[in-house]
Amino acid sequence: MNATYSTETVLAHEGRAHNQLGAPVNPPVYRQSTLLFHSLEALKTASGTPNAYGRGGSPTTRALENALARLEGAYRAMLTPSGLSAITTSLLALLGPGDHLLMTDSVYDPTRSFCAETLARLGIETTYYDPSIGEDIETLMQPNTRAVFVESPGSLTFEVQDIPAISRIAHRHGAIVLMDNTWATPLHFRSFEHGVDVSIHAATKYISGHSDVMMGVILTTETLFPKINRFYRQLGMTVSGDDAYLALRGLRTLSVRLERHQRNAHELTQWLAQQPEVAQILYPARPGSPGHALWRRDFTGASGLFGVVLHPQSDDAMRAMLDGMTCFGMGYSWGGFESLILRSSAARYRTATQWPWDGPLLRIHAGLEHPDDMIADLEAGFARLRAVASVQAEV
Ligand SMILES: *Cc1c(COP(=O)(O)O)cnc(C)c1O
């Protein structure tokens, strides 16, 4: 494929079936465990390589891996059964007893649990740092600091991190930078150009994009690939051809979907900012939101996930608002075509920093519905909240 193709063209062309005469556009779905060889010699050649057995991947999984690596400018990609397993596999591959890990305080909570239990049990120490630390990360570097983990923006609280500054310091001290890049997708944050060594995505989210696949991907530099890949294979990580096909099919429309998710998120935040109950919008792509300047400097676009901090509300008022939603569903995850709303608690997940807000935090995923319908749903929700709040104010 042409090396100068832009992102949209790569999305349409990479990972297709081979160009035989009369071949279908898409790669076939390989369902496989046993692979057969017709000579001792062929069996011997394949032995010990990923091509010997079904777990090692198929042309379907390879097509998706190649497309993802190409999109973000990685050397290679490895698919895992979930986003969380992409995170845990990378950390376990790179860290060992006695090592020290620096972890952003804004990290996705299951990553935090993994550090507190599994990494601690293996003698790997984790220190949490303020996501806005920038080059002051230097003050936390220890002689045994092997890795710095970043997630930007944080997928619950949306702080944007100064990845180039953090990478510069980490590398100077011989540490590796791992990034959970799920929010921006390979399209809107070119992690490797900003100094990241391992970029991780929950492909469950925008890459698949249709709320029907669980998958993760580890993208890495040429230097780190052999070490991570060896461990990845020893763990037995693999994904099915069916899931890889679905994810590749979702990937084809990533740029058009993101454009609409982003536009809808702008419309929703614009409307939300005018509601008297709203204390702060957390959407780095929006002027006035925390992290906007860094987002403008380093990102090429946004996705449709953002936070809204309300002024303090009673539980009854929040229940009245959220229980009656019709356009928005309540559920974990995001990045599919559908709109979601989730009440969350940021303060509960902090150890290095203090969460500055005391009102409820809503995490909203702007889906692909018409923004008028989403806004009408929110408007009715705020009306229910106000009705409860005004009765409570009377008693
Ligand atoms: C969802 C998510 C994950 C985990 O992905 P799963 O596929 O659900 O395991 C990791 N990081 C972030 C930022 C996520 O939003």
CSV table of C-alpha atoms and ligand atoms in Angstrom, one decimal:
chain,number,residue,atom,x,y,z
A,1,MET,CA,0.0,0.0,0.0
A,2,ASN,CA,1.0,3.6,-0.7
A,3,ALA,CA,3.2,4.9,2.1
A,4,THR,CA,1.9,8.5,1.7
A,5,TYR,CA,-1.8,7.6,2.2
A,6,SER,CA,-3.6,9.7,4.8
A,7,THR,CA,-5.6,8.3,7.7
A,8,GLU,CA,-8.9,8.0,5.9
A,9,THR,CA,-7.4,6.2,3.0
A,10,VAL,CA,-5.5,3.8,5.4
A,11,LEU,CA,-8.8,3.0,7.1
A,12,ALA,CA,-10.3,2.1,3.8
A,13,HIS,CA,-7.3,0.1,2.4
A,14,GLU,CA,-5.2,-1.5,5.1
A,15,GLY,CA,-6.0,-5.1,6.1
A,16,ARG,CA,-7.9,-6.0,3.0
A,17,ALA,CA,-7.9,-9.4,1.3
A,18,HIS,CA,-5.0,-10.0,-1.0
A,19,ASN,CA,-5.4,-8.6,-4.5
A,20,GLN,CA,-6.1,-11.8,-6.4
A,21,LEU,CA,-8.4,-11.6,-9.4
A,22,GLY,CA,-12.0,-11.7,-8.3
A,23,ALA,CA,-11.2,-11.7,-4.6
A,24,PRO,CA,-13.6,-10.2,-2.1
A,25,VAL,CA,-12.7,-6.8,-0.6
A,26,ASN,CA,-12.5,-8.2,3.0
A,27,PRO,CA,-10.3,-10.9,4.4
A,28,PRO,CA,-12.2,-14.1,5.2
A,29,VAL,CA,-13.0,-15.0,8.8
A,30,TYR,CA,-10.7,-17.8,9.8
A,31,ARG,CA,-12.0,-20.0,12.6
A,32,GLN,CA,-9.1,-22.2,13.7
A,33,SER,CA,-7.4,-24.3,16.3
A,34,THR,CA,-5.5,-27.1,14.5
A,35,LEU,CA,-3.5,-26.1,11.5
A,36,LEU,CA,-2.5,-28.9,9.1
A,37,PHE,CA,0.9,-29.4,7.4
A,38,HIS,CA,1.5,-31.8,4.6
A,39,SER,CA,5.1,-32.6,5.0
A,40,LEU,CA,7.5,-33.0,8.0
A,41,GLU,CA,9.6,-30.3,6.5
A,42,ALA,CA,6.7,-27.8,6.5
A,43,LEU,CA,5.7,-28.8,10.0
A,44,LYS,CA,9.3,-28.3,11.2
A,45,THR,CA,9.5,-24.9,9.6
A,46,ALA,CA,6.3,-23.7,11.3
A,47,SER,CA,7.2,-25.2,14.6
A,48,GLY,CA,7.8,-22.7,17.4
A,49,THR,CA,6.4,-19.8,15.3
A,50,PRO,CA,2.9,-18.3,15.6
A,51,ASN,CA,2.1,-20.1,12.3
A,52,ALA,CA,2.1,-23.5,13.9
A,53,TYR,CA,-1.1,-23.5,15.8
A,54,GLY,CA,-4.4,-21.6,15.9
A,55,ARG,CA,-3.6,-19.6,19.0
A,56,GLY,CA,-0.8,-17.8,17.1
A,57,GLY,CA,-3.3,-15.8,15.0
A,58,SER,CA,-4.8,-16.0,11.6
A,59,PRO,CA,-4.9,-13.8,8.4
A,60,THR,CA,-8.1,-12.2,9.9
A,61,THR,CA,-6.4,-11.2,13.2
A,62,ARG,CA,-3.2,-10.2,11.3
A,63,ALA,CA,-5.2,-7.9,9.0
A,64,LEU,CA,-6.6,-6.0,12.1
A,65,GLU,CA,-3.2,-5.9,13.8
A,66,ASN,CA,-1.6,-4.5,10.7
A,67,ALA,CA,-4.2,-1.9,10.2
A,68,LEU,CA,-4.0,-0.7,13.8
A,69,ALA,CA,-0.2,-0.6,13.9
A,70,ARG,CA,-0.2,1.3,10.6
A,71,LEU,CA,-2.8,3.9,11.9
A,72,GLU,CA,-0.9,4.8,15.0
A,73,GLY,CA,2.6,4.5,13.6
A,74,ALA,CA,3.6,1.4,15.7
A,75,TYR,CA,6.0,-1.3,14.8
A,76,ARG,CA,3.6,-4.1,15.6
A,77,ALA,CA,0.2,-4.7,17.3
A,78,MET,CA,-1.0,-7.6,19.5
A,79,LEU,CA,-4.6,-8.3,20.1
A,80,THR,CA,-5.9,-9.3,23.5
A,81,PRO,CA,-9.3,-10.5,24.7
A,82,SER,CA,-10.2,-7.2,26.4
A,83,GLY,CA,-8.8,-3.7,27.0
A,84,LEU,CA,-7.9,-4.6,30.6
A,85,SER,CA,-5.9,-7.6,29.5
A,86,ALA,CA,-3.9,-5.4,27.1
A,87,ILE,CA,-3.0,-3.2,30.1
A,88,THR,CA,-2.1,-6.1,32.5
A,89,THR,CA,-0.2,-8.0,29.9
A,90,SER,CA,2.0,-5.0,29.0
A,91,LEU,CA,2.7,-4.2,32.6
A,92,LEU,CA,3.6,-7.8,33.5
A,93,ALA,CA,5.8,-8.2,30.4
A,94,LEU,CA,7.9,-5.2,31.3
A,95,LEU,CA,8.1,-5.2,35.1
A,96,GLY,CA,9.5,-7.6,37.7
A,97,PRO,CA,10.2,-7.9,41.4
A,98,GLY,CA,11.9,-4.8,42.8
A,99,ASP,CA,10.7,-2.5,40.0
A,100,HIS,CA,8.9,0.7,40.6
A,101,LEU,CA,6.0,2.0,38.5
A,102,LEU,CA,4.7,5.6,38.3
A,103,MET,CA,0.9,5.6,37.7
A,104,THR,CA,-1.3,8.5,37.0
A,105,ASP,CA,-3.9,9.2,39.7
A,106,SER,CA,-6.6,9.6,36.9
A,107,VAL,CA,-6.2,6.0,35.7
A,108,TYR,CA,-9.1,3.7,34.8
A,109,ASP,CA,-10.0,2.0,38.1
A,110,PRO,CA,-9.4,-1.7,37.2
A,111,THR,CA,-5.8,-0.8,36.4
A,112,ARG,CA,-5.5,0.6,39.9
A,113,SER,CA,-6.8,-2.6,41.4
A,114,PHE,CA,-4.3,-4.6,39.4
A,115,CYS,CA,-1.4,-2.6,40.7
A,116,ALA,CA,-2.7,-2.8,44.3
A,117,GLU,CA,-3.1,-6.5,44.2
A,118,THR,CA,-1.2,-8.4,41.5
A,119,LEU,CA,1.7,-6.1,41.0
A,120,ALA,CA,2.1,-5.6,44.8
A,121,ARG,CA,2.1,-9.4,45.3
A,122,LEU,CA,4.9,-9.7,42.8
A,123,GLY,CA,7.0,-7.1,44.6
A,124,ILE,CA,6.4,-4.3,42.1
A,125,GLU,CA,5.8,-1.0,43.8
A,126,THR,CA,3.3,1.6,42.4
A,127,THR,CA,3.4,5.4,43.2
A,128,TYR,CA,0.5,7.5,42.0
A,129,TYR,CA,1.2,11.0,40.7
A,130,ASP,CA,-0.9,14.0,39.9
A,131,PRO,CA,-1.9,13.8,36.2
A,132,SER,CA,-1.0,17.4,35.7
A,133,ILE,CA,2.6,16.8,37.0
A,134,GLY,CA,4.3,17.4,33.6
A,135,GLU,CA,8.1,17.5,33.9
A,136,ASP,CA,8.0,17.6,37.7
A,137,ILE,CA,7.6,13.8,37.3
A,138,GLU,CA,11.4,14.0,37.7
A,139,THR,CA,10.9,14.4,41.5
A,140,LEU,CA,9.3,11.0,41.7
A,141,MET,CA,11.8,9.0,39.6
A,142,GLN,CA,13.7,6.4,41.7
A,143,PRO,CA,16.7,4.4,40.6
A,144,ASN,CA,14.4,1.4,40.1
A,145,THR,CA,11.6,3.3,38.2
A,146,ARG,CA,11.1,1.1,35.2
A,147,ALA,CA,7.9,2.5,33.8
A,148,VAL,CA,5.6,5.5,33.7
A,149,PHE,CA,1.9,4.9,32.9
A,150,VAL,CA,-0.2,7.7,31.5
A,151,GLU,CA,-3.9,7.8,30.5
A,152,SER,CA,-4.8,11.0,28.7
A,153,PRO,CA,-7.4,12.3,29.0
A,154,GLY,CA,-8.4,10.3,32.0
A,155,SER,CA,-11.5,8.4,31.0
A,156,LEU,CA,-13.5,9.4,34.0
A,157,THR,CA,-12.0,12.8,34.9
A,158,PHE,CA,-10.6,14.0,31.6
A,159,GLU,CA,-7.3,15.6,32.7
A,160,VAL,CA,-4.9,16.0,29.8
A,161,GLN,CA,-1.3,15.0,30.5
A,162,ASP,CA,1.8,16.6,29.1
A,163,ILE,CA,3.0,13.4,27.4
A,164,PRO,CA,6.0,14.8,25.6
A,165,ALA,CA,7.4,16.3,28.9
A,166,ILE,CA,6.7,13.1,30.8
A,167,SER,CA,8.3,10.9,28.1
A,168,ARG,CA,11.4,13.1,28.0
A,169,ILE,CA,12.0,12.8,31.7
A,170,ALA,CA,11.1,9.1,31.8
A,171,HIS,CA,13.5,8.2,29.0
A,172,ARG,CA,16.3,10.3,30.5
A,173,HIS,CA,15.9,8.0,33.6
A,174,GLY,CA,15.8,4.8,31.5
A,175,ALA,CA,12.0,4.3,32.1
A,176,ILE,CA,9.4,3.1,29.5
A,177,VAL,CA,6.2,5.1,28.9
A,178,LEU,CA,3.0,3.2,28.6
A,179,MET,CA,-0.2,4.9,27.6
A,180,ASP,CA,-3.9,4.0,27.7
A,181,ASN,CA,-4.9,5.9,24.5
A,182,THR,CA,-8.4,4.6,24.4
A,183,TRP,CA,-10.2,8.0,24.5
A,184,ALA,CA,-8.4,9.6,21.5
A,185,THR,CA,-8.1,6.4,19.4
A,186,PRO,CA,-5.1,5.9,17.1
A,187,LEU,CA,-6.6,8.7,15.0
A,188,HIS,CA,-6.5,11.6,17.3
A,189,PHE,CA,-3.4,11.1,19.4
A,190,ARG,CA,-0.2,10.0,17.6
A,191,SER,CA,1.3,8.5,20.7
A,192,PHE,CA,4.6,7.4,19.3
A,193,GLU,CA,5.3,10.8,17.9
A,194,HIS,CA,4.9,12.1,21.5
A,195,GLY,CA,7.4,9.7,23.0
A,196,VAL,CA,5.2,6.9,24.1
A,197,ASP,CA,6.7,3.4,23.9
A,198,VAL,CA,3.6,1.2,24.4
A,199,SER,CA,0.2,2.4,23.4
A,200,ILE,CA,-2.8,0.5,24.7
A,201,HIS,CA,-6.4,0.6,23.5
A,202,ALA,CA,-9.7,-0.9,24.7
A,203,ALA,CA,-10.7,-1.8,21.1
A,204,THR,CA,-14.0,-2.7,22.8
A,205,LYS,CA,-14.7,1.1,22.6
A,206,TYR,CA,-14.4,3.2,19.4
A,207,ILE,CA,-12.3,0.8,17.3
A,208,SER,CA,-15.0,-1.9,17.3
A,209,GLY,CA,-17.6,0.9,17.8
A,210,HIS,CA,-20.8,-1.2,17.9
A,211,SER,CA,-21.0,-2.5,21.5
A,212,ASP,CA,-20.7,-6.1,20.4
A,213,VAL,CA,-17.0,-7.0,20.8
A,214,MET,CA,-14.6,-7.2,23.8
A,215,MET,CA,-11.0,-6.6,22.6
A,216,GLY,CA,-7.8,-4.9,23.5
A,217,VAL,CA,-4.7,-4.0,21.5
A,218,ILE,CA,-1.1,-3.5,22.5
A,219,LEU,CA,0.9,-1.3,20.1
A,220,THR,CA,4.6,-1.0,20.5
A,221,THR,CA,8.0,0.1,19.2
A,222,GLU,CA,10.4,-2.2,17.5
A,223,THR,CA,12.7,-2.2,20.6
A,224,LEU,CA,10.0,-3.4,23.0
A,225,PHE,CA,8.1,-5.8,20.7
A,226,PRO,CA,10.2,-8.9,21.3
A,227,LYS,CA,9.9,-8.8,25.0
A,228,ILE,CA,6.2,-8.0,25.2
A,229,ASN,CA,5.4,-10.5,22.4
A,230,ARG,CA,7.2,-13.3,24.1
A,231,PHE,CA,5.3,-12.8,27.3
A,232,TYR,CA,2.0,-12.3,25.4
A,233,ARG,CA,2.5,-15.7,23.7
A,234,GLN,CA,3.4,-17.4,27.0
A,235,LEU,CA,0.2,-16.1,28.6
A,236,GLY,CA,-1.7,-17.7,25.7
A,237,MET,CA,-3.4,-14.4,24.6
A,238,THR,CA,-5.5,-14.8,21.5
A,239,VAL,CA,-8.7,-13.5,19.9
A,240,SER,CA,-11.1,-15.2,17.6
A,241,GLY,CA,-11.4,-14.5,13.9
A,242,ASP,CA,-15.0,-13.6,14.3
A,243,ASP,CA,-14.2,-10.9,16.8
A,244,ALA,CA,-11.2,-9.6,14.8
A,245,TYR,CA,-13.5,-9.4,11.7
A,246,LEU,CA,-16.1,-7.4,13.6
A,247,ALA,CA,-13.4,-5.0,15.0
A,248,LEU,CA,-11.9,-4.6,11.5
A,249,ARG,CA,-15.4,-3.9,10.1
A,250,GLY,CA,-15.9,-1.3,12.8
A,251,LEU,CA,-12.5,0.3,12.2
A,252,ARG,CA,-13.4,1.1,8.5
A,253,THR,CA,-15.8,3.8,9.7
A,254,LEU,CA,-13.8,5.1,12.7
A,255,SER,CA,-13.0,8.5,11.2
A,256,VAL,CA,-16.6,9.3,10.1
A,257,ARG,CA,-18.0,8.0,13.4
A,258,LEU,CA,-15.6,10.0,15.5
A,259,GLU,CA,-16.4,13.2,13.5
A,260,ARG,CA,-20.1,12.8,14.4
A,261,HIS,CA,-19.4,11.7,18.1
A,262,GLN,CA,-17.3,14.8,18.4
A,263,ARG,CA,-19.8,17.1,16.9
A,264,ASN,CA,-22.6,15.7,19.0
A,265,ALA,CA,-20.5,16.1,22.2
A,266,HIS,CA,-19.9,19.7,21.3
A,267,GLU,CA,-23.6,20.3,20.9
A,268,LEU,CA,-24.4,18.6,24.2
A,269,THR,CA,-21.7,20.4,26.2
A,270,GLN,CA,-22.8,23.7,24.7
A,271,TRP,CA,-26.3,23.1,26.0
A,272,LEU,CA,-25.2,21.6,29.3
A,273,ALA,CA,-23.0,24.6,30.0
A,274,GLN,CA,-26.1,26.8,30.1
A,275,GLN,CA,-27.9,24.8,32.8
A,276,PRO,CA,-27.7,26.4,36.3
A,277,GLU,CA,-27.0,23.0,38.0
A,278,VAL,CA,-23.8,22.5,35.9
A,279,ALA,CA,-20.6,23.5,37.8
A,280,GLN,CA,-18.0,22.4,35.2
A,281,ILE,CA,-17.8,20.6,31.9
A,282,LEU,CA,-14.9,18.2,31.5
A,283,TYR,CA,-14.3,18.0,27.8
A,284,PRO,CA,-10.8,19.0,26.8
A,285,ALA,CA,-11.9,19.8,23.2
A,286,ARG,CA,-14.1,22.6,24.6
A,287,PRO,CA,-12.5,26.0,25.2
A,288,GLY,CA,-12.7,26.7,28.9
A,289,SER,CA,-12.5,23.0,29.9
A,290,PRO,CA,-9.5,21.9,31.9
A,291,GLY,CA,-6.7,20.7,29.6
A,292,HIS,CA,-7.9,22.5,26.6
A,293,ALA,CA,-4.5,24.1,25.8
A,294,LEU,CA,-2.6,20.8,25.9
A,295,TRP,CA,-5.3,19.1,24.0
A,296,ARG,CA,-5.0,21.7,21.2
A,297,ARG,CA,-1.2,21.4,21.2
A,298,ASP,CA,-1.1,17.6,21.0
A,299,PHE,CA,-4.3,16.1,19.8
A,300,THR,CA,-5.8,16.2,16.3
A,301,GLY,CA,-9.4,15.7,17.3
A,302,ALA,CA,-11.7,14.5,20.0
A,303,SER,CA,-14.1,11.7,20.8
A,304,GLY,CA,-17.6,11.8,22.2
A,305,LEU,CA,-16.9,11.0,25.9
A,306,PHE,CA,-17.0,13.8,28.5
A,307,GLY,CA,-17.7,14.6,32.1
A,308,VAL,CA,-20.2,17.0,33.7
A,309,VAL,CA,-19.8,18.1,37.3
A,310,LEU,CA,-23.1,19.3,38.9
A,311,HIS,CA,-23.5,21.5,41.9
A,312,PRO,CA,-24.4,19.2,44.9
A,313,GLN,CA,-27.7,17.4,44.5
A,314,SER,CA,-29.6,15.0,46.7
A,315,ASP,CA,-29.6,11.3,45.8
A,316,ASP,CA,-33.4,11.5,45.2
A,317,ALA,CA,-32.9,14.3,42.7
A,318,MET,CA,-30.2,12.4,40.9
A,319,ARG,CA,-32.4,9.3,40.8
A,320,ALA,CA,-35.3,11.2,39.5
A,321,MET,CA,-33.1,12.6,36.7
A,322,LEU,CA,-31.4,9.4,35.6
A,323,ASP,CA,-34.1,6.8,36.1
A,324,GLY,CA,-36.3,8.4,33.5
A,325,MET,CA,-33.8,8.7,30.6
A,326,THR,CA,-35.0,7.3,27.3
A,327,CYS,CA,-32.4,8.3,24.7
A,328,PHE,CA,-29.5,7.8,27.1
A,329,GLY,CA,-28.9,4.3,28.4
A,330,MET,CA,-27.1,3.7,31.7
A,331,GLY,CA,-24.2,1.3,31.5
A,332,TYR,CA,-20.5,0.9,31.7
A,333,SER,CA,-18.3,1.2,28.6
A,334,TRP,CA,-18.6,3.7,25.8
A,335,GLY,CA,-17.4,4.2,22.2
A,336,GLY,CA,-20.4,2.4,20.6
A,337,PHE,CA,-23.0,4.1,18.4
A,338,GLU,CA,-25.3,4.6,21.4
A,339,SER,CA,-25.5,7.4,23.9
A,340,LEU,CA,-24.8,6.6,27.5
A,341,ILE,CA,-24.9,8.4,30.8
A,342,LEU,CA,-23.3,7.3,34.1
A,343,ARG,CA,-23.2,8.7,37.5
A,344,SER,CA,-19.8,8.3,38.9
A,345,SER,CA,-17.6,9.2,41.9
A,346,ALA,CA,-14.2,10.5,41.1
A,347,ALA,CA,-13.1,11.2,44.7
A,348,ARG,CA,-13.3,7.5,45.6
A,349,TYR,CA,-10.5,6.6,43.1
A,350,ARG,CA,-7.9,9.2,44.2
A,351,THR,CA,-4.9,8.7,46.3
A,352,ALA,CA,-2.3,11.3,45.2
A,353,THR,CA,-4.6,14.2,44.5
A,354,GLN,CA,-7.7,15.7,45.9
A,355,TRP,CA,-10.8,15.7,43.6
A,356,PRO,CA,-11.8,19.4,43.7
A,357,TRP,CA,-15.5,19.0,43.2
A,358,ASP,CA,-18.1,18.0,45.7
A,359,GLY,CA,-21.2,17.7,43.4
A,360,PRO,CA,-22.1,14.6,41.4
A,361,LEU,CA,-20.1,13.7,38.3
A,362,LEU,CA,-21.9,12.5,35.2
A,363,ARG,CA,-20.0,10.8,32.5
A,364,ILE,CA,-21.7,11.1,29.1
A,365,HIS,CA,-21.1,9.4,25.9
A,366,ALA,CA,-22.5,11.3,23.0
A,367,GLY,CA,-23.7,8.6,20.6
A,368,LEU,CA,-24.8,8.9,17.0
A,369,GLU,CA,-28.4,9.8,17.7
A,370,HIS,CA,-29.7,13.2,16.7
A,371,PRO,CA,-28.5,15.8,19.2
A,372,ASP,CA,-32.0,17.3,19.4
A,373,ASP,CA,-33.3,14.0,20.8
A,374,MET,CA,-30.4,13.7,23.3
A,375,ILE,CA,-30.9,17.3,24.5
A,376,ALA,CA,-34.7,16.8,24.9
A,377,ASP,CA,-33.9,13.7,27.0
A,378,LEU,CA,-31.4,15.7,29.2
A,379,GLU,CA,-33.9,18.6,29.4
A,380,ALA,CA,-36.6,16.3,30.7
A,381,GLY,CA,-34.1,14.8,33.1
A,382,PHE,CA,-33.2,18.2,34.5
A,383,ALA,CA,-36.9,19.0,34.9
A,384,ARG,CA,-37.4,15.9,37.0
A,385,LEU,CA,-34.3,16.8,39.1
A,386,ARG,CA,-35.6,20.3,39.6
A,387,ALA,CA,-39.1,19.1,40.6
A,388,VAL,CA,-37.5,16.9,43.4
A,389,ALA,CA,-35.1,19.6,44.4
A,390,SER,CA,-37.8,22.3,44.8
A,391,VAL,CA,-40.0,20.0,46.9
A,392,GLN,CA,-37.0,19.2,49.1
A,393,ALA,CA,-36.2,22.9,49.4
A,394,GLU,CA,-39.8,23.5,50.8
A,395,VAL,CA,-39.5,21.0,53.6
B,1,LIG,C1,-13.0,0.3,28.9
B,1,LIG,C2,-11.7,0.7,29.2
B,1,LIG,C3,-10.6,-0.2,29.4
B,1,LIG,C4,-10.9,-1.7,29.5
B,1,LIG,O1,-11.4,-2.2,28.3
B,1,LIG,P1,-12.2,-3.6,28.3
B,1,LIG,O2,-12.3,-4.0,26.9
B,1,LIG,O3,-13.6,-3.2,28.9
B,1,LIG,O4,-11.5,-4.5,29.2
B,1,LIG,C5,-9.4,0.3,29.6
B,1,LIG,N1,-9.1,1.6,29.6
B,1,LIG,C6,-10.1,2.5,29.4
B,1,LIG,C7,-9.7,3.9,29.4
B,1,LIG,C8,-11.4,2.1,29.2
B,1,LIG,O5,-12.3,3.0,29.0
